[in-house]
Coordinates of C-alpha atoms in Angstrom, one line a residue:
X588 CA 3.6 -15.3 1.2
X589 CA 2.6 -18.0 4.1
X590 CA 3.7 -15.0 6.5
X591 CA 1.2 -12.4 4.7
X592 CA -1.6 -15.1 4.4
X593 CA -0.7 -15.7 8.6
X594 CA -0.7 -11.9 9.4
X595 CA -4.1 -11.3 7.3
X596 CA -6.1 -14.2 8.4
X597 CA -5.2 -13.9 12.5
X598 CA -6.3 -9.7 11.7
X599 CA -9.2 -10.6 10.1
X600 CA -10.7 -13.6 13.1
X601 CA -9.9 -11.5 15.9
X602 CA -11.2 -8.0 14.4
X603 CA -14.5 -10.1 13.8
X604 CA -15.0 -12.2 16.4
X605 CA -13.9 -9.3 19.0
X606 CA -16.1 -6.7 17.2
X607 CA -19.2 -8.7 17.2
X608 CA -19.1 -9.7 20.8
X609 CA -18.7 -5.5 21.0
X610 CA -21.1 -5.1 18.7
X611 CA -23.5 -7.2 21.3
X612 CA -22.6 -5.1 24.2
X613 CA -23.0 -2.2 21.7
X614 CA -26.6 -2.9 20.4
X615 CA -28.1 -4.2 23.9
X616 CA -27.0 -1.1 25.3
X617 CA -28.5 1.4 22.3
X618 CA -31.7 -0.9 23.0
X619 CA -32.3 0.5 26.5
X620 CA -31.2 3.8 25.5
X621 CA -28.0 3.8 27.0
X622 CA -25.7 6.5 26.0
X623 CA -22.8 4.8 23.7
X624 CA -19.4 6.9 24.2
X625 CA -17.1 5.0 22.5
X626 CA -16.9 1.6 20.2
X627 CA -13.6 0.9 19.6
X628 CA -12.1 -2.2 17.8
X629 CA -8.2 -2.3 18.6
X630 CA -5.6 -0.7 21.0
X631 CA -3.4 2.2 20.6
X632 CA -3.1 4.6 18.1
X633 CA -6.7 5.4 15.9
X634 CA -6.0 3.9 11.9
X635 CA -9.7 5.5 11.5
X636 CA -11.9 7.1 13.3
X637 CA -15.7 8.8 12.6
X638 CA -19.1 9.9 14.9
X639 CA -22.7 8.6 14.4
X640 CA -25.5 11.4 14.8
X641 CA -26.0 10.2 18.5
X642 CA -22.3 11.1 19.2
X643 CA -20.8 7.8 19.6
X644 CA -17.1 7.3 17.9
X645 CA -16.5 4.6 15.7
X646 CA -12.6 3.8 15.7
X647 CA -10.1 1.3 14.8
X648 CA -6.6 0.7 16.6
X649 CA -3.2 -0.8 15.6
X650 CA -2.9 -3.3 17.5
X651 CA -5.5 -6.0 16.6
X652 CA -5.4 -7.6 19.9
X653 CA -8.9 -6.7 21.5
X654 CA -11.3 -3.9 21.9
X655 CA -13.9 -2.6 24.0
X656 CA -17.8 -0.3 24.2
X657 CA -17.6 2.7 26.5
X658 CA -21.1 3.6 27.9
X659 CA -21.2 6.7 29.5
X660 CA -21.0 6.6 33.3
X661 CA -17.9 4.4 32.7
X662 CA -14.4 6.1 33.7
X663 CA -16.5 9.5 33.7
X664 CA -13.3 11.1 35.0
X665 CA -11.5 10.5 31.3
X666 CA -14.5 11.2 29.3
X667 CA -14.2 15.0 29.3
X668 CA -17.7 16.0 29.3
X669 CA -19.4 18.7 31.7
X670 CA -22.2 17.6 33.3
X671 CA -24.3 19.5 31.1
X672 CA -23.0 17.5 28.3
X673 CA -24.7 14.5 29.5
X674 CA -27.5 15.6 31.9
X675 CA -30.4 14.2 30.0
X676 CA -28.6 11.2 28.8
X677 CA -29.1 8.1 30.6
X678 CA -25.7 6.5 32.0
X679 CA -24.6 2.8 32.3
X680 CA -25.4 3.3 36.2
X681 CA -28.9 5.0 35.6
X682 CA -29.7 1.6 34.1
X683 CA -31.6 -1.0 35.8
X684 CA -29.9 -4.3 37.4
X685 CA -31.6 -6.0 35.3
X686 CA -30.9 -3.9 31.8
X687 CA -27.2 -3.5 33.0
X688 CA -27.0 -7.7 33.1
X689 CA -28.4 -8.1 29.2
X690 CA -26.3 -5.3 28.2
X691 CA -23.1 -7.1 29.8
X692 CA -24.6 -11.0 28.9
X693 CA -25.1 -9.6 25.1
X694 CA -21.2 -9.7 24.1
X695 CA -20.5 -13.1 25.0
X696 CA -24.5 -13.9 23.7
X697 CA -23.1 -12.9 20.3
X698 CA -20.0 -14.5 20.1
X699 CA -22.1 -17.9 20.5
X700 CA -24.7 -16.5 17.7
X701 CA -22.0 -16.3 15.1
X702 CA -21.0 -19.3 15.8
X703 CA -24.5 -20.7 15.3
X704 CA -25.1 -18.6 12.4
X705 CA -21.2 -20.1 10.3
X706 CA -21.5 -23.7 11.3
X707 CA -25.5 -23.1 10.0
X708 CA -23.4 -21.9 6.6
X709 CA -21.2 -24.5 7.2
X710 CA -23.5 -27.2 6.7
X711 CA -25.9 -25.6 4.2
X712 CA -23.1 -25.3 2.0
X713 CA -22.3 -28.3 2.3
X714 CA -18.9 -30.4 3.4
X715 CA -16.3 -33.0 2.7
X716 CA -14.2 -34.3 5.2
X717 CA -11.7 -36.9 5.5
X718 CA -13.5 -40.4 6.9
X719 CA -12.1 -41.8 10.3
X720 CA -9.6 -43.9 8.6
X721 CA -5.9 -45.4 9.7
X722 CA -3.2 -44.2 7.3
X723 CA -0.6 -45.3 10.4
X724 CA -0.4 -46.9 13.8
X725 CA 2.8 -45.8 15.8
X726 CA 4.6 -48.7 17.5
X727 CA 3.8 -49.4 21.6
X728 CA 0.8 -46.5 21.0
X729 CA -2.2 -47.0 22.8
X730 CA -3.8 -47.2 19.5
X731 CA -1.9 -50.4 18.9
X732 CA -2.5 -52.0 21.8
X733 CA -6.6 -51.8 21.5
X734 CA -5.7 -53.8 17.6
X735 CA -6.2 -50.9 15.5
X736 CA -4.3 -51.3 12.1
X737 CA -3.5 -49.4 8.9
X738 CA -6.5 -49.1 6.8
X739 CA -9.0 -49.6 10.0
X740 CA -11.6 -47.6 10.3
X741 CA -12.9 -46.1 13.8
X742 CA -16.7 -45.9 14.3
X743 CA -17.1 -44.9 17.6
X744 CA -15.2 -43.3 21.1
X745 CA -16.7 -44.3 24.4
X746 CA -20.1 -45.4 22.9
X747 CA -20.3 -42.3 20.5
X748 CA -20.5 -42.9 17.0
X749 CA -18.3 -41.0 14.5
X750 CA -17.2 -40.7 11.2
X751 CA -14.7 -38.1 10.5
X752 CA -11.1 -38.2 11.3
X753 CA -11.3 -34.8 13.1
X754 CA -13.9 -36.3 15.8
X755 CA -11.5 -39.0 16.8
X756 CA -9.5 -35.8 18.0
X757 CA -12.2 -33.6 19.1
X758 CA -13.8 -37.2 21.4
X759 CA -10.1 -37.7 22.8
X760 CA -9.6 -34.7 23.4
X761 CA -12.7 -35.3 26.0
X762 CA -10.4 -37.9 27.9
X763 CA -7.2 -35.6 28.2
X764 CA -6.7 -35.3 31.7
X765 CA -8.4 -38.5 32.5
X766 CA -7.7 -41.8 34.4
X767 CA -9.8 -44.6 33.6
X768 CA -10.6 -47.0 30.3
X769 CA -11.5 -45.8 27.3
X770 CA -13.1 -48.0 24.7
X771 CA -13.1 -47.7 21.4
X772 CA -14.8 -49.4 18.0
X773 CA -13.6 -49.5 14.5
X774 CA -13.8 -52.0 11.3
X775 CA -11.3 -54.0 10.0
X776 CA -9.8 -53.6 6.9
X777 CA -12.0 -55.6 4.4
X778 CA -14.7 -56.5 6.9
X779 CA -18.4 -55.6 8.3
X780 CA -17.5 -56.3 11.8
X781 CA -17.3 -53.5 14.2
X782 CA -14.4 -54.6 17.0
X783 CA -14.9 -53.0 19.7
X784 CA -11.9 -52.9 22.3
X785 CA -10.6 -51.3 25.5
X786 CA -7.6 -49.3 26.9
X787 CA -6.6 -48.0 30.5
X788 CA -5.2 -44.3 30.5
X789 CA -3.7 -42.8 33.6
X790 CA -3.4 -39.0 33.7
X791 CA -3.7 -38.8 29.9
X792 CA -1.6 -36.1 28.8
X793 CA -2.8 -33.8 32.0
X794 CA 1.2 -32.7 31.7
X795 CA 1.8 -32.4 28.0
X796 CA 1.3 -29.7 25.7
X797 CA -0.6 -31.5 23.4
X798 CA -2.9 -29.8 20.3
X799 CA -2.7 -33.3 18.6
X800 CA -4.7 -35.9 20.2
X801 CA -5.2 -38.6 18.2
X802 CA -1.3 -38.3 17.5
X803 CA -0.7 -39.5 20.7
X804 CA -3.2 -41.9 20.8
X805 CA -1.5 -43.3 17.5
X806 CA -3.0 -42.8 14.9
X807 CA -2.7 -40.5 11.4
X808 CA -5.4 -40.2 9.1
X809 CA -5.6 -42.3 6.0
X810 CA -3.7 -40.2 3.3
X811 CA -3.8 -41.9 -0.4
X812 CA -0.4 -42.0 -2.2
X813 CA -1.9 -39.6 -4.4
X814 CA 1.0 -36.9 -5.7
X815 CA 0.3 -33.9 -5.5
X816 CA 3.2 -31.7 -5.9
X817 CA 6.6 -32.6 -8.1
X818 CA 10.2 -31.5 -6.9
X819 CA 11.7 -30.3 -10.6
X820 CA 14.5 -32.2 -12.0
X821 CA 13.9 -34.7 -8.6
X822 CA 14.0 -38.4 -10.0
X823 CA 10.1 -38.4 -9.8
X824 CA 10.0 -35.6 -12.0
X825 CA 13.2 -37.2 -14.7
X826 CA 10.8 -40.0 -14.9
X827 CA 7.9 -38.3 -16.1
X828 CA 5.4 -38.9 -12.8
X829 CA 2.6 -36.8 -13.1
X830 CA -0.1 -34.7 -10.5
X831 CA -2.3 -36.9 -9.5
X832 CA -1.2 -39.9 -10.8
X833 CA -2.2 -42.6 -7.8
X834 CA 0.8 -44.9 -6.5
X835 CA -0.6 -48.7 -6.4
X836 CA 3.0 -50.3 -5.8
X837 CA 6.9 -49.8 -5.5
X838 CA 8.6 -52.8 -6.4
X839 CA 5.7 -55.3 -6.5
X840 CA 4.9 -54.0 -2.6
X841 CA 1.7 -52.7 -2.1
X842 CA 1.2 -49.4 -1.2
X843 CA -2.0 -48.3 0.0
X844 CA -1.5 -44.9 2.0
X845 CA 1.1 -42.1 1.7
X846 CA 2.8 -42.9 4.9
X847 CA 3.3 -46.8 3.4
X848 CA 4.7 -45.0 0.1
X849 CA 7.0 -42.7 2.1
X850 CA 8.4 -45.7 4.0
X851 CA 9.0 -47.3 1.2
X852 CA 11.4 -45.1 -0.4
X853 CA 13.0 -43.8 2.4
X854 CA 14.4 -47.6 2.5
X855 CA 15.5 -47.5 -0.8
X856 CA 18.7 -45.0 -0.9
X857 CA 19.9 -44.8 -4.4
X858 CA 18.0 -48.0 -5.8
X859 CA 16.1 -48.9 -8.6
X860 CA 12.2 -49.2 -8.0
X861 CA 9.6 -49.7 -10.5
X862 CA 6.5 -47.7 -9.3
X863 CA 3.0 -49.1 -10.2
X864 CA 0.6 -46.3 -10.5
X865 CA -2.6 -44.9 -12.3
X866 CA -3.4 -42.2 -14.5
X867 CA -6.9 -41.3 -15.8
X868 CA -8.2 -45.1 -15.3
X869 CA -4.5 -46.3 -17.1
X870 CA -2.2 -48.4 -15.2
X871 CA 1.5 -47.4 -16.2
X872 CA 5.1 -49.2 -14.9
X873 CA 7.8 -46.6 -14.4
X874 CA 11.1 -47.3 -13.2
X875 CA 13.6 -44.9 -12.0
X876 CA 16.6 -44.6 -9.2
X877 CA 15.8 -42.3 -6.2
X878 CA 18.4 -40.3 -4.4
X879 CA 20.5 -41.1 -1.7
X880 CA 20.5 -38.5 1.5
X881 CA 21.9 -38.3 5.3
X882 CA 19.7 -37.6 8.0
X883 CA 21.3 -36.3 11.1
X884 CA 22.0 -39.5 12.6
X885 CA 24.3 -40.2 9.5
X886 CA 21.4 -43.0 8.4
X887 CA 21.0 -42.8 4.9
X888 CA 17.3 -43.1 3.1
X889 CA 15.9 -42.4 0.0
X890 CA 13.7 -40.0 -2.2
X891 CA 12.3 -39.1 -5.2
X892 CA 10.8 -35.6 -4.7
X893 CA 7.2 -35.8 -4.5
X894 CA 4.6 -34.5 -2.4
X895 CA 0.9 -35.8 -1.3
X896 CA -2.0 -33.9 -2.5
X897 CA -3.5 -32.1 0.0
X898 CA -6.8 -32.0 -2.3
X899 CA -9.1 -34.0 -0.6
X900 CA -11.7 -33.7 -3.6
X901 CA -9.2 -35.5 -5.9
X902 CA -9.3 -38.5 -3.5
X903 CA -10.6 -41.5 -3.8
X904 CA -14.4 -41.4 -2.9
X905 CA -14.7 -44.1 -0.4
X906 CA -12.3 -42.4 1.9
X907 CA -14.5 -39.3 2.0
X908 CA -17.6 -38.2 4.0
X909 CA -19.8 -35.2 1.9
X910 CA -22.6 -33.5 4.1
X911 CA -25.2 -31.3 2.9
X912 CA -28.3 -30.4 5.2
X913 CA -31.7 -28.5 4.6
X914 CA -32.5 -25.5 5.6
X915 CA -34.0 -26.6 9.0
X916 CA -31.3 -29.6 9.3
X917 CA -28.6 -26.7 8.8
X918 CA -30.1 -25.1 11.7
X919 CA -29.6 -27.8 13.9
X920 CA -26.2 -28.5 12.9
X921 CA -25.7 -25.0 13.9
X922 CA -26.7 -25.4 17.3
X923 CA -25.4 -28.5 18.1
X924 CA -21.7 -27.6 16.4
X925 CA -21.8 -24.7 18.7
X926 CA -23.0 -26.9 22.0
X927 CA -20.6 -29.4 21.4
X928 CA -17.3 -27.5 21.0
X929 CA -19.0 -25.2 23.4
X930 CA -19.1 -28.1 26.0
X931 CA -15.3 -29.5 25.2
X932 CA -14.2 -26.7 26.3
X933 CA -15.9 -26.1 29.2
X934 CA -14.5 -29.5 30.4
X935 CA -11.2 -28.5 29.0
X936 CA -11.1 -25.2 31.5
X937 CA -12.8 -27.2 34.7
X938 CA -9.3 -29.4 34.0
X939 CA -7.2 -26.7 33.8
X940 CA -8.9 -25.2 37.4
X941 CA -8.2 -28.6 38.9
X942 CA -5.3 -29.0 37.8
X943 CA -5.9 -32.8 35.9
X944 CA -4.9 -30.3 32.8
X945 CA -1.5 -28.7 32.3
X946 CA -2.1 -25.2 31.8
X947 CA 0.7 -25.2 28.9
X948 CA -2.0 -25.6 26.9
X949 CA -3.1 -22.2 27.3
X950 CA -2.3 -20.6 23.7
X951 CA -2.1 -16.6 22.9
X952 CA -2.0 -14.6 20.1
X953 CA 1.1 -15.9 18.1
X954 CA -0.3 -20.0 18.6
X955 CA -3.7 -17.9 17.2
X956 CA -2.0 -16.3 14.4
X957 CA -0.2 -20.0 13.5
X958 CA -3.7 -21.7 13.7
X959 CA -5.7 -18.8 11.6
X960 CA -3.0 -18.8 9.1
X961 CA -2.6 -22.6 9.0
X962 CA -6.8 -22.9 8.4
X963 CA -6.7 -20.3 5.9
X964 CA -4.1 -22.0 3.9
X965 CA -6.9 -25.3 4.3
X966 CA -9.7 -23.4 2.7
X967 CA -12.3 -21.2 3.4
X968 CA -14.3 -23.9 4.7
X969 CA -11.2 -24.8 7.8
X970 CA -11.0 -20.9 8.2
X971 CA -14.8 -20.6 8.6
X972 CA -14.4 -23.3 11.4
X973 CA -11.7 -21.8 13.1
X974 CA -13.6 -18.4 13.2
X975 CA -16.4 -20.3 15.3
X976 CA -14.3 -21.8 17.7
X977 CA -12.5 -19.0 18.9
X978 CA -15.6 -17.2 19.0
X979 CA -16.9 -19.3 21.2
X980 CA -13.3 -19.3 23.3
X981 CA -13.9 -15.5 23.5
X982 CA -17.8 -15.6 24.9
X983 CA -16.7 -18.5 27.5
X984 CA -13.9 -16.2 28.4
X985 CA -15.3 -13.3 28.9
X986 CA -18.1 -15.2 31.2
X987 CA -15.1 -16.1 33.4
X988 CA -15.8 -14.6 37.1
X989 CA -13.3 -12.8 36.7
X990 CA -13.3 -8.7 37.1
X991 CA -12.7 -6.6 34.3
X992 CA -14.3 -9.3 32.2
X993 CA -17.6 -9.8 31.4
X994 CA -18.4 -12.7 34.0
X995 CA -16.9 -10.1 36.7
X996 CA -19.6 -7.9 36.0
X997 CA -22.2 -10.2 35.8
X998 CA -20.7 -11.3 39.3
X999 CA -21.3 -7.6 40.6
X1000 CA -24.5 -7.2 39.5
X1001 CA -25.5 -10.0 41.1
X1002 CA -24.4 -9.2 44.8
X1003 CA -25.8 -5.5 44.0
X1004 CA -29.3 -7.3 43.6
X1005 CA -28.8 -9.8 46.2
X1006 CA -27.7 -6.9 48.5
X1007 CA -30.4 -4.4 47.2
X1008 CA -28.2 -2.0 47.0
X1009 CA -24.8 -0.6 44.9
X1010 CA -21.3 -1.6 46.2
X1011 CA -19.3 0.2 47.2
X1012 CA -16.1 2.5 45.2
X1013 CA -13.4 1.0 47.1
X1014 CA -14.5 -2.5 46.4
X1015 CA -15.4 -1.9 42.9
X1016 CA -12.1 -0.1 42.8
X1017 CA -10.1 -3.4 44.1
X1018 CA -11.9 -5.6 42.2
X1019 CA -10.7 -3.7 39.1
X1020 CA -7.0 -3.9 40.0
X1021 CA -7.1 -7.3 40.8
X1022 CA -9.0 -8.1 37.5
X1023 CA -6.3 -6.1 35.9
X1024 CA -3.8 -8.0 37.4
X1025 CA -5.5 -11.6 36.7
X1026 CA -6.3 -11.0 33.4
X1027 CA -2.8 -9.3 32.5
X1028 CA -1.2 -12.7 34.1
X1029 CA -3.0 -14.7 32.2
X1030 CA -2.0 -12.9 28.7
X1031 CA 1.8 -12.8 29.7
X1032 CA 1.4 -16.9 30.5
X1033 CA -0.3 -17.4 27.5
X1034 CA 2.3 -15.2 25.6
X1035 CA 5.4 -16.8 27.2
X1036 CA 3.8 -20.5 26.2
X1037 CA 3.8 -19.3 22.1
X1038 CA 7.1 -18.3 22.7
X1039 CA 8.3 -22.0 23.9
X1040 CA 5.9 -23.5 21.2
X1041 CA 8.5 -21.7 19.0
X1042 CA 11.7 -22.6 20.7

């Protein structure tokens, strides 16, 4: 099933975000009444295929893995048509400089408008999110040397306020690659007080191939010891724990997170605990043995078959943040969700140029299909989210000065104007190839880095 949900969700994100930004190309193009050969979502062999009135075909490939508008004047060679077929149709090249750029622009220009246009859903629908929280400090962590604690919670990340857990990755994420101090402001558990504190990073993970920021900075988000899954006929379940029922305690030892309650058993190999918990506003004892295992190392640790609730609704308000904006306020939450992520990564490809960023971090299609699925699995909400961001991976891409892309093209008009006149075949001929060659490099490294992931 997790394989079906993986292969449907990464079909469904790239289909859409790759056929709006053709769709843009598509619609900028009818606008100036350029003739539209061919819009084509896909490669290789047509799974449907149908013509509009003006002539254009409307097809979808196999392989889900791109697809592309041509205009005619483009590879007229391959296009079979007479010249009669054509002669009072107006080409791609018969186009002004001018028309030619907002016809090219308008692909990447969409991918950023539905982006826009789902975090404006986003927001009108409204959200909760897990507040920035510490379920777990790791030991010698950056994190633990600026103070931070279980139970802290992080306001702010070099002078910019947060709170969700996901900015505290999404405004470290900002730093990877840097040298420098970064400062950073949270709460104490049980106090008003914001502490604010500093940390020197050198090269911060600019070699590492790192999707999980705040991991290495330290920290996990606060998870409650709320259960929400039962192992059958584990000791948890012999002893008549319940979904939802909230862990308070194991053996008079409070427990206040999941990762506390998971540490507790795993000390407890075959021992009696009594658990402290509470169900619908009771407080109930239950005492039980858990079982005794062997990790590879030969250590033994204990469990009792239970699993945290991944329902972040069913958690305890105060560790939650709910959003809901106006019309208008949804607006600009749609713009500025878009100019932020827009922005990081921005940066995150100027680092990868200069090299202050390993380019390991360059994922392909199988570390997309892994993160679609994985967001799908989180909701509609996650998937939603995920949809955005790429989309706005694929418009930066494609602005890339790079030929054969979108940015390439946009570089070639350019020089035409500059020049005042057309350039020439041969170079547009070698600019191709070496577009080709660029762009096909870059898939196979991307390609050969979800392969390793997987290894």
């Amino acid at each position: 099933m997790d394989l079906l949900i993986t292969i449907t969700s990464f079909i469904l994100l790239i289909s859409l975000i790759v056929g709006i930004h053709e769709l843009g190309h598509f619609l900028a193009a009818r606008k100036f009444g350029i003739h539209v050969l061919n819009f084509k979502i896909g490669f290789g062999k047509e799974l449907f295929a149908t013509k509009d009135k003006n002539d254009c075909k409307f097809s979808i490939g196999i392989l889900p893995l791109g697809g592309y508008v041509q205009m005619l004047g483009e590879n007229i060679g391959t296009e079979g048509l007479s010249r009669k077929d054509y002669k009072d149709k107006k080409t791609y090249f018969d186009a002004t400089l001018n028309e030619r750029a907002i016809v090219t622009a308008a692909g990447p220009f969409a991918n950023f408008v539905l982006a826009i246009f789902i975090y404006f859903c986003i927001s009108l629908i409204g959200t909760t999110q897990l507040g920035s929280y510490i379920g777990d400090v790791s030991q010698g962590s950056l994190a633990e040397e600026a103070g931070i604690s279980s139970q802290d919670r992080v306001v702010s990340i070099d002078g910019e306020n947060l709170e969700i857990f996901s900015d505290i990755n999404l405004k470290l994420s900002k730093r990877i690659g840097d040298t420098g101090t970064l400062s950073i402001g949270f709460i104490k558990e049980g106090s008003n007080i914001i502490t604010l504190s500093k940390v020197y990073i050198e090269d911060w993970l600019s070699s590492s191939r790192q999707n999980n920021p705040s991991l290495s900075f330290g920290v996990e988000p606060l998870i409650p010891a709320l259960i929400g899954g039962i192992k059958e006929d584990g000791p948890a379940d012999k002893a008549g724990i319940l979904v939802n029922d909230l862990v308070t305690s194991i053996n008079n030892k409070n427990v206040d997170t999941w990762q506390q309650l998971s540490r507790e058993i795993k000390k407890l190999p075959g021992k009696e605990i009594t658990v402290s918990l509470i169900r619908e506003n009771r407080n109930l004892l239950i005492s039980f043995q858990t079982e005794s295992l062997k990790d590879k190392e030969g250590f033994m640790y204990g469990r009792i078959g239970v699993m945290a609730s991944n329902k972040i609704n069913d958690w305890p308000e105060h560790l939650l943040v709910t959003k809901e904006e106006s019309a208008l306020g949804a607006v600009k939450h749609g713009f500025t969700e878009t100019y932020k992520f827009t922005s990081l990564i921005v940066d995150s490809i100027g680092k990868m140029i200069s090299g202050s960023v390993s380019a390991d971090n360059i994922g392909g299609p199988i570390q997309i299909s892994v993160l679609a699925g994985s967001a799908a699995k989180a909701g509609l909400l996650s998937f939603l989210s995920m949809i955005a961001i790429l989309s706005i991976n694929l418009g930066l891409l494609n602005l890339l000065p790079i030929p054969l892309l979108d940015g390439g093209q946009l570089l070639i008009i350019a020089i035409e104007k500059l020049k005042g006149s057309p350039v020439s075949d041969k170079f547009l001929e070698y600019s191709l190839r070496m577009g080709v060659l660029l762009v096909a490099g870059i898939m196979i490294f991307a390609f050969v880095n979800d392969i390793v992931r997987l290894i």
